[in-house]
Amino acid sequence: MLFKTHVVFGFLVALFGVSYFHPDNQILFAFITVFASALPDIDHPNSVVGRKFRPVSFLFEHRGFFHSFFAIALFTFLTYGLSGSVLYSSAFLIGYASHILADAITDAGIMPFHPILKFRLKGFFRTGAAYEYILLVFLVCFVLIKVFYL
Ligand SMILES: [Zn+2]
């Protein structure tokens, strides 16, 4: 999916995360979740994040390790190691997982057990298709409803 779709979906997930976890610093919690929701595309040389870290996209296959369950576990664990906070590593976890979940319904899919298994989990959704913009509008509406009514 596109960067903007991941970020808006990540923000929606962050809003639900804030409601569920009740962090003292809601802005930091949401920032970590949204940051994590964009991070997996660091493995794509032309993505917003990947352009800033080209060596990563050179070394790693797009939608390979960085889009696997192992990456979710590893980076959540690293976040816990750096922050010492279950709360903020949970913020990271839900954001990163939101990206993997969203990419799993695309026709390119993800390889959840990469590099051990090349099994690909995929759906029908084509990244950048017109209907992705419809989904984006729907997500923005859902964010607004969550902010003002839920
Ligand atoms: Zn991705």
Short mmCIF file of C-alpha atoms and ligand atoms in Angstrom, two decimals:
data_model
loop_
_atom_site.label_atom_id
_atom_site.label_comp_id
_atom_site.label_asym_id
_atom_site.label_seq_id
_atom_site.Cartn_x
_atom_site.Cartn_y
_atom_site.Cartn_z
CA MET A 1 0.00 0.00 0.00
CA LEU A 2 0.97 3.62 -0.37
CA PHE A 3 2.84 5.54 2.33
CA LYS A 4 -0.17 7.78 3.01
CA THR A 5 -2.51 4.81 3.44
CA HIS A 6 -0.09 3.19 5.91
CA VAL A 7 0.28 6.41 7.87
CA VAL A 8 -3.47 7.09 8.07
CA PHE A 9 -4.17 3.47 9.00
CA GLY A 10 -1.32 3.67 11.55
CA PHE A 11 -2.86 6.82 13.01
CA LEU A 12 -6.24 5.10 13.30
CA VAL A 13 -4.57 2.17 15.06
CA ALA A 14 -2.77 4.67 17.32
CA LEU A 15 -6.11 6.23 18.30
CA PHE A 16 -7.46 2.82 19.30
CA GLY A 17 -4.15 2.09 21.06
CA VAL A 18 -4.45 5.30 23.09
CA SER A 19 -8.02 4.37 24.06
CA TYR A 20 -6.94 0.89 25.09
CA PHE A 21 -3.61 1.57 26.85
CA HIS A 22 -4.33 5.04 28.30
CA PRO A 23 -0.70 6.24 28.04
CA ASP A 24 0.32 9.35 30.02
CA ASN A 25 1.97 10.75 26.90
CA GLN A 26 -0.61 10.14 24.17
CA ILE A 27 1.28 12.13 21.56
CA LEU A 28 4.47 10.10 22.01
CA PHE A 29 2.44 6.88 21.92
CA ALA A 30 0.73 7.94 18.67
CA PHE A 31 4.01 9.16 17.17
CA ILE A 32 5.71 5.80 17.82
CA THR A 33 2.75 3.91 16.33
CA VAL A 34 2.62 6.06 13.19
CA PHE A 35 6.42 5.92 12.80
CA ALA A 36 6.33 2.11 13.10
CA SER A 37 3.47 1.93 10.59
CA ALA A 38 5.71 3.50 7.93
CA LEU A 39 8.96 1.75 8.89
CA PRO A 40 8.68 -1.64 7.08
CA ASP A 41 8.97 0.05 3.66
CA ILE A 42 12.55 0.95 4.57
CA ASP A 43 13.29 -2.07 2.35
CA HIS A 44 11.93 -0.29 -0.75
CA PRO A 45 14.39 2.09 -2.49
CA ASN A 46 11.64 4.43 -3.72
CA SER A 47 9.51 4.54 -0.60
CA VAL A 48 9.43 7.65 1.59
CA VAL A 49 11.39 5.87 4.33
CA GLY A 50 13.55 3.77 2.00
CA ARG A 51 14.89 6.82 0.16
CA LYS A 52 16.46 7.96 3.43
CA PHE A 53 18.06 4.58 4.13
CA ARG A 54 19.14 3.33 0.71
CA PRO A 55 21.68 0.76 2.00
CA VAL A 56 18.84 -1.11 3.73
CA SER A 57 16.82 -1.37 0.52
CA PHE A 58 19.97 -2.42 -1.31
CA LEU A 59 20.67 -5.24 1.16
CA PHE A 60 17.14 -6.46 1.81
CA GLU A 61 14.46 -7.73 -0.55
CA HIS A 62 11.32 -5.57 -0.64
CA ARG A 63 8.56 -7.26 1.35
CA GLY A 64 11.08 -9.80 2.58
CA PHE A 65 12.42 -9.79 6.12
CA PHE A 66 11.19 -6.29 7.02
CA HIS A 67 7.64 -7.41 6.21
CA SER A 68 7.85 -10.64 8.24
CA PHE A 69 6.58 -11.70 11.65
CA PHE A 70 10.24 -12.00 12.66
CA ALA A 71 10.78 -8.29 11.99
CA ILE A 72 7.69 -7.43 14.06
CA ALA A 73 9.12 -9.45 16.97
CA LEU A 74 12.72 -8.26 16.57
CA PHE A 75 11.97 -4.54 16.31
CA THR A 76 9.37 -4.64 19.06
CA PHE A 77 11.96 -6.34 21.27
CA LEU A 78 14.55 -3.70 20.30
CA THR A 79 12.06 -0.94 21.10
CA TYR A 80 11.54 -2.52 24.49
CA GLY A 81 15.31 -2.75 24.94
CA LEU A 82 15.76 0.93 24.08
CA SER A 83 12.77 2.30 25.98
CA GLY A 84 12.39 -0.25 28.78
CA SER A 85 8.67 0.36 28.35
CA VAL A 86 6.05 -2.27 27.62
CA LEU A 87 3.69 0.57 26.75
CA TYR A 88 5.87 2.15 24.07
CA SER A 89 7.00 -1.18 22.66
CA SER A 90 3.27 -2.01 22.39
CA ALA A 91 2.80 1.26 20.49
CA PHE A 92 5.56 0.13 18.12
CA LEU A 93 4.10 -3.37 17.84
CA ILE A 94 0.62 -2.26 16.80
CA GLY A 95 1.98 0.26 14.30
CA TYR A 96 4.43 -2.13 12.67
CA ALA A 97 1.84 -4.94 12.62
CA SER A 98 -0.70 -2.58 11.01
CA HIS A 99 1.67 -2.15 8.07
CA ILE A 100 2.23 -5.90 7.67
CA LEU A 101 -1.50 -6.57 7.94
CA ALA A 102 -2.33 -3.92 5.33
CA ASP A 103 0.31 -5.23 2.90
CA ALA A 104 -0.94 -8.80 3.41
CA ILE A 105 -4.18 -8.00 1.57
CA THR A 106 -2.32 -6.67 -1.49
CA ASP A 107 -1.69 -8.79 -4.57
CA ALA A 108 2.08 -8.57 -3.96
CA GLY A 109 1.48 -9.86 -0.44
CA ILE A 110 4.04 -10.50 2.27
CA MET A 111 6.22 -13.43 3.30
CA PRO A 112 5.42 -13.74 7.02
CA PHE A 113 8.17 -16.29 7.72
CA HIS A 114 10.87 -14.83 5.49
CA PRO A 115 13.76 -15.80 5.26
CA ILE A 116 12.96 -19.29 6.59
CA LEU A 117 9.91 -19.85 4.38
CA LYS A 118 9.07 -18.08 1.13
CA PHE A 119 5.37 -18.75 1.66
CA ARG A 120 3.48 -15.67 0.53
CA LEU A 121 0.32 -14.36 2.13
CA LYS A 122 -1.61 -12.20 -0.32
CA GLY A 123 -4.96 -10.78 -1.30
CA PHE A 124 -6.46 -8.97 -4.26
CA PHE A 125 -5.69 -5.34 -3.40
CA ARG A 126 -3.48 -3.54 -5.93
CA THR A 127 -1.24 -0.84 -4.44
CA GLY A 128 -1.94 2.58 -5.92
CA ALA A 129 -5.18 1.51 -7.62
CA ALA A 130 -8.05 4.01 -7.71
CA TYR A 131 -9.86 2.06 -5.02
CA GLU A 132 -6.91 2.57 -2.65
CA TYR A 133 -7.85 6.27 -2.65
CA ILE A 134 -11.42 5.30 -1.78
CA LEU A 135 -10.03 3.24 1.11
CA LEU A 136 -7.90 6.23 2.11
CA VAL A 137 -10.95 8.52 2.23
CA PHE A 138 -12.80 5.87 4.25
CA LEU A 139 -9.87 5.65 6.70
CA VAL A 140 -9.69 9.45 7.07
CA CYS A 141 -13.45 9.48 7.81
CA PHE A 142 -12.96 6.70 10.36
CA VAL A 143 -10.16 8.73 12.00
CA LEU A 144 -12.44 11.79 12.21
CA ILE A 145 -15.28 9.71 13.66
CA LYS A 146 -12.88 8.18 16.21
CA VAL A 147 -11.50 11.61 17.19
CA PHE A 148 -14.85 13.38 17.52
CA TYR A 149 -17.42 10.72 18.35
CA LEU A 150 -15.86 7.57 19.85
ZN ZN B 1 5.14 -2.39 2.90
#
